[in-house]
Tab-separated table of C-alpha atoms in Angstrom:
chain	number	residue	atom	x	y	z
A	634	UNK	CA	-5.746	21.904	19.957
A	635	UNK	CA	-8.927	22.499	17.762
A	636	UNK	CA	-7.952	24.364	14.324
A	637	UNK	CA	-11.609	24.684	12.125
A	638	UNK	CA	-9.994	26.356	9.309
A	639	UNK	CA	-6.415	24.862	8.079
A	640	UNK	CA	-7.579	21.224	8.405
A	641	UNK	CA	-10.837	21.704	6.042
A	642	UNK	CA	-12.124	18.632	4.483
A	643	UNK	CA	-9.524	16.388	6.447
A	644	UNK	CA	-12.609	16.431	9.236
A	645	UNK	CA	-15.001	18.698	9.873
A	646	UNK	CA	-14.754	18.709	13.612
A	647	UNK	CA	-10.955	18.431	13.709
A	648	UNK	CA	-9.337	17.071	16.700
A	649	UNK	CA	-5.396	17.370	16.087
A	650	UNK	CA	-1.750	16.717	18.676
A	651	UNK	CA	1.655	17.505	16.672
A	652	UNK	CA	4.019	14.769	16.257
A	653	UNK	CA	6.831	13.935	18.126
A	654	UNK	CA	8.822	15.528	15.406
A	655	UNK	CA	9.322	18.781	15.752
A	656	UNK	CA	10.425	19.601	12.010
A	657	UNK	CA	8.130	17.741	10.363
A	658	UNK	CA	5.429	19.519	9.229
A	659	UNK	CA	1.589	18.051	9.297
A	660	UNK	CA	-0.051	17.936	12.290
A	661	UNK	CA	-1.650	14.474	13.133
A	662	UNK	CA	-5.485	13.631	13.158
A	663	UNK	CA	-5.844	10.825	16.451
A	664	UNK	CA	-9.042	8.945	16.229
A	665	UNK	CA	-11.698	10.202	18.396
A	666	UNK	CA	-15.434	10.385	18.575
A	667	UNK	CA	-15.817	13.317	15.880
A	668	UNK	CA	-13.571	11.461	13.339
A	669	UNK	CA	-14.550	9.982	10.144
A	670	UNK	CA	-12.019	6.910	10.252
A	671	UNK	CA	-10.440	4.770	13.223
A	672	UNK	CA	-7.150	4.946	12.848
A	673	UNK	CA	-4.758	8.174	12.942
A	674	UNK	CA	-3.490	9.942	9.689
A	675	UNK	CA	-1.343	13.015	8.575
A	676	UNK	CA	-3.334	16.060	7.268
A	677	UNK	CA	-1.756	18.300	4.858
A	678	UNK	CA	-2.492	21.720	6.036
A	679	UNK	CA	-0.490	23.808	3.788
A	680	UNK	CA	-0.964	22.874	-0.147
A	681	UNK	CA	-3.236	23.760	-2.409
A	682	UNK	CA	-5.060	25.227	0.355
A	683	UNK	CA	-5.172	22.420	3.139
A	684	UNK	CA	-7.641	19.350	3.761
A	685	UNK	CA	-5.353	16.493	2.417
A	686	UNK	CA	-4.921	13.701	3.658
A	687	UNK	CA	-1.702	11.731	3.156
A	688	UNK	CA	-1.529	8.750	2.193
A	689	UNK	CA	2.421	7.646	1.309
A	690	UNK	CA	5.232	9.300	2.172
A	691	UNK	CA	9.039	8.999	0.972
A	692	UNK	CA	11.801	11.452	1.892
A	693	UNK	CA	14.296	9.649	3.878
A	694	UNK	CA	14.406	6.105	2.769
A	695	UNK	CA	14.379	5.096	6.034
A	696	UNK	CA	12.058	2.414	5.697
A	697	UNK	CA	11.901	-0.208	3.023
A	698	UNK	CA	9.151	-0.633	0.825
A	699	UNK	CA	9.711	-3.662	-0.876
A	700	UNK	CA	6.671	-5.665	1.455
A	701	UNK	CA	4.046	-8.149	1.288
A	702	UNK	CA	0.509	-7.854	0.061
A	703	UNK	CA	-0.267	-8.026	3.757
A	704	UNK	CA	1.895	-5.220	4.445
A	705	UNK	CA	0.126	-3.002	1.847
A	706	UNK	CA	-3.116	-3.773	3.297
A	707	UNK	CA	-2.605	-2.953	6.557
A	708	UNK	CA	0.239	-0.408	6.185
A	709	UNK	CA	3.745	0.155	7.359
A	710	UNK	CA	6.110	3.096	8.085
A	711	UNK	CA	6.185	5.696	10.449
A	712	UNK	CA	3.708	8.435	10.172
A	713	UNK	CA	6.189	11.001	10.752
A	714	UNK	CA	8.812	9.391	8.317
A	715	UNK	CA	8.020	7.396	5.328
A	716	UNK	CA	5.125	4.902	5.428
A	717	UNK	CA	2.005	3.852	3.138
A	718	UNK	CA	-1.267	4.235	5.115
A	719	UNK	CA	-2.579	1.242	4.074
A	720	UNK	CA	-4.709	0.037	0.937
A	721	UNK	CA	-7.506	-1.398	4.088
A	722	UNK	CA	-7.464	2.164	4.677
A	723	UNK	CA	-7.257	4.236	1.604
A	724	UNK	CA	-9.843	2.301	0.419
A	725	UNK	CA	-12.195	3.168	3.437
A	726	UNK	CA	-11.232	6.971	2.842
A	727	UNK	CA	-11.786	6.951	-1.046
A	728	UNK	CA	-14.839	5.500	-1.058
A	729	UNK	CA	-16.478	7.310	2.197
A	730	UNK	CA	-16.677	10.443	-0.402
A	731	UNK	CA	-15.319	11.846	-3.878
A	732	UNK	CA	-12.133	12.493	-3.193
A	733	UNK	CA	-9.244	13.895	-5.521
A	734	UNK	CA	-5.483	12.863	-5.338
A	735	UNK	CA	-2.454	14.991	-5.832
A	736	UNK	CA	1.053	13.235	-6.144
A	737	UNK	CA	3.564	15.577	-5.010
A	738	UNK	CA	7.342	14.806	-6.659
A	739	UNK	CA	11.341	16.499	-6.070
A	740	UNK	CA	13.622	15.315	-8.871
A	741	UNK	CA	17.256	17.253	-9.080
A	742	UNK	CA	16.277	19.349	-6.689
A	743	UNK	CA	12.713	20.844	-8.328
A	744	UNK	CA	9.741	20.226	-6.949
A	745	UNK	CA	6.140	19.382	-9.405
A	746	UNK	CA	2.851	17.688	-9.069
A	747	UNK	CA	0.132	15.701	-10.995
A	748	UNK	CA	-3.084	15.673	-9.769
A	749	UNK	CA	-6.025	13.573	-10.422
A	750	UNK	CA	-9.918	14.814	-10.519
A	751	UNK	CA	-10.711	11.632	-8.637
A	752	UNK	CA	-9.375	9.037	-7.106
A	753	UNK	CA	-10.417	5.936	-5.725
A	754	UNK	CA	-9.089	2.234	-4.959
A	755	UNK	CA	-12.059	-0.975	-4.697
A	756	UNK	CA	-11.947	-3.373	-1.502
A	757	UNK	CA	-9.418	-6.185	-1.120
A	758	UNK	CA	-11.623	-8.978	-2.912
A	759	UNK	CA	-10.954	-6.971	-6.118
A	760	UNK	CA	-7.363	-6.624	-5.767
A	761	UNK	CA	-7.408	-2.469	-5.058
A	762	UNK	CA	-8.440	-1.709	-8.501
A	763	UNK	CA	-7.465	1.776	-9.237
A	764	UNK	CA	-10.043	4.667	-10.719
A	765	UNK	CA	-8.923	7.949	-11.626
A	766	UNK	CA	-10.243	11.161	-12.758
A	767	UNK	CA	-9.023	13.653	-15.550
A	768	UNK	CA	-5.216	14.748	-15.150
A	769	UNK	CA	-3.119	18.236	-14.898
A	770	UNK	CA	-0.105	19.362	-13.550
A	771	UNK	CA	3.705	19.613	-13.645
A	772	UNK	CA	5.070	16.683	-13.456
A	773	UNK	CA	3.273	15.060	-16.405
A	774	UNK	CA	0.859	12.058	-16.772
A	775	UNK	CA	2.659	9.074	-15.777
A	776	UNK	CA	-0.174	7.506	-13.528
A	777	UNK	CA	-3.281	7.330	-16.491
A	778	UNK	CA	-1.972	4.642	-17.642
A	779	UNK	CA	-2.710	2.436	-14.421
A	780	UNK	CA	-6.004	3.301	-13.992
A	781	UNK	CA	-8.441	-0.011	-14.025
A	782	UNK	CA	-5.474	-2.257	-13.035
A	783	UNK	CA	-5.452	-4.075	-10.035
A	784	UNK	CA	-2.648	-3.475	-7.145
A	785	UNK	CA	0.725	-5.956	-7.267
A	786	UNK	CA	2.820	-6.832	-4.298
A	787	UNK	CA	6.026	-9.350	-4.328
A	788	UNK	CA	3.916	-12.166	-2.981
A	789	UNK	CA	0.495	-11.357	-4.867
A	790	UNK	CA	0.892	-11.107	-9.394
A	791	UNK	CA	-2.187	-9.091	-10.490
A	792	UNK	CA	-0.526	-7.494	-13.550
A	793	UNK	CA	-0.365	-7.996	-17.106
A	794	UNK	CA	2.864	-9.171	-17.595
A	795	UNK	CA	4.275	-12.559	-17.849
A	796	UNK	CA	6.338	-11.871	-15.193
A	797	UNK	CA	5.988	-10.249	-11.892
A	798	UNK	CA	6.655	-6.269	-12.098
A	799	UNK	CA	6.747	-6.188	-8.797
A	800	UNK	CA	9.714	-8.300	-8.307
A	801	UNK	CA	10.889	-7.403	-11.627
A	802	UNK	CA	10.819	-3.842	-10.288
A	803	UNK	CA	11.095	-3.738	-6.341
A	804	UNK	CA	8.351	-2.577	-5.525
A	805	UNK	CA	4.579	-2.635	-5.412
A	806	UNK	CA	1.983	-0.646	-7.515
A	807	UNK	CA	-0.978	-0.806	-9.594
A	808	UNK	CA	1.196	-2.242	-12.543
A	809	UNK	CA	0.258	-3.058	-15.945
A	810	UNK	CA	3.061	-4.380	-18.016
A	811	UNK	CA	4.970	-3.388	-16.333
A	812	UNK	CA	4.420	0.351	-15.513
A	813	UNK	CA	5.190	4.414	-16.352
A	814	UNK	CA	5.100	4.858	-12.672
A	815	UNK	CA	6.580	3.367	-9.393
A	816	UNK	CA	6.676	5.282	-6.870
A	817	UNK	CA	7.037	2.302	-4.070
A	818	UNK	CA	9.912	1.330	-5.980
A	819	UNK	CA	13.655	0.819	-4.121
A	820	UNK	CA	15.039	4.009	-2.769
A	821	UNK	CA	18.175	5.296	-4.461
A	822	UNK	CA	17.793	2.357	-7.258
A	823	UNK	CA	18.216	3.410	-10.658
A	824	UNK	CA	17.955	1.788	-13.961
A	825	UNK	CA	13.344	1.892	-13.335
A	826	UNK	CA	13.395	0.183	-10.298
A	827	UNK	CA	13.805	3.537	-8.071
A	828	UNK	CA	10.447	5.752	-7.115
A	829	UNK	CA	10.185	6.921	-10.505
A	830	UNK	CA	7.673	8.738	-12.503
A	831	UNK	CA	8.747	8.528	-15.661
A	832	UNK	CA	7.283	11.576	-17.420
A	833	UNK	CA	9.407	13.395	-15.158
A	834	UNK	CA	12.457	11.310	-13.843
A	835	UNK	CA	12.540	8.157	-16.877
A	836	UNK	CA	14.574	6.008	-15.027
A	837	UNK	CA	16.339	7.672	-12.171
A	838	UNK	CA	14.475	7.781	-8.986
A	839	UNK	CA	12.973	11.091	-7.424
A	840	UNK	CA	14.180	12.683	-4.071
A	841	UNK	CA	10.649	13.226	-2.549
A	842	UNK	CA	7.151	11.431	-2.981
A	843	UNK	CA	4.186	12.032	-1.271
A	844	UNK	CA	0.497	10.795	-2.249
A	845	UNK	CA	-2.614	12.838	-0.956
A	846	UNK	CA	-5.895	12.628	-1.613
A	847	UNK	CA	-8.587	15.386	-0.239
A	848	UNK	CA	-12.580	15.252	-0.539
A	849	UNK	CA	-14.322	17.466	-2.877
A	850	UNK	CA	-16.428	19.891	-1.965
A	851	UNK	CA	-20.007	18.855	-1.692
A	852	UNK	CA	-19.009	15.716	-2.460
């Protein structure tokens, strides 16, 4: 099935078989020879206008997300369930173009969103270093504050606190010391060590997160 006009910027030749899922509700991109990447993704076709490409997913809390630094590279999860794409990947997508990131959020029921002008993570020698463009939104900023740090797993301390946020916080992030958002945090935990976003949630854990990014025109 060929569909020119929903997908947008998520290829512009777009190539696309439905998951296996019948309710779920993005259509999957399978590498072929008009793709941009290798490896399959999930394209948003319905906010915002289409063309995003996502790049975690949490909803179910199915799938734990408390994982090694080789785990975030390479990515875990199922795509039609939760999963992280992969910081290998994200990478490769983020710096291919300009590309923009919206973080989609349900807390008590209410959906809201932050989004980002840009968005981009560096290569694995630098840790994932996180840079960000200029925010608005619903949900508030709680993801600013992270820009220019590197990306912290249970097994790999990049942040700026004595001790390990990660641990400290089950999960993995771009943490500071330790953070104002964790949105690979433990699902259902409370107390900040849930997927929180704490200009929204403060310490109780949202319902819903999903992580998108989409190119920029002419970019």
């Amino acid at each position: 099935m060929t569909d020119s006009l929903t997908l947008k910027s998520c290829e512009k030749k777009r190539s696309i078989s439905v998951l296996s899922n019948p309710s779920f509700p993005y259509p999957l991109v399978r590498p072929n020879k008009y793709t941009s990447f290798n490896f399959p993704y999930l394209c948003d076709t319905l906010t915002d206008g289409g063309g995003w490409i996502i790049i975690q997913r949490r909803s179910t809390g199915n799938v734990d997300f408390y994982r090694t630094w080789d785990e975030y590279k390479n990515g875990f999860g199922l795509l039609d369930d939760d999963f992280w794409l992969g910081n290998d990947k994200i990478h490769a997508i983020s710096n291919s173009a300009t590309y923009e990131l919206r973080v989609n959020l349900k807390y008590k029921g209410k959906s809201s969103y932050a989004h980002y002008s840009s968005f981009s993570i560096s290569d694995e020698k630098s840790n994932y270093v996180l840079s960000l463009g200029a925010y608005n939104g619903s949900a508030g900023d709680s993801l600013s504050s992270h820009k220019g740090r590197q990306f912290s797993t249970r097994d790999r301390d990049n942040d700026a606190n004595s001790k390990n946020c990660a641990v400290e916080f089950t999960g993995a992030w771009w943490y500071g010391a330790c953070y104002e958002s964790n949105l690979n945090g433990k699902w259902g935990a409370d107390s900040y060590k849930g997927p929180t976003w704490l200009a929204l949630t403060d310490s109780e854990p949202t319902s819903l997160t999903e992580m998108k990014i989409r190119r920029v025109d002419n970019s």
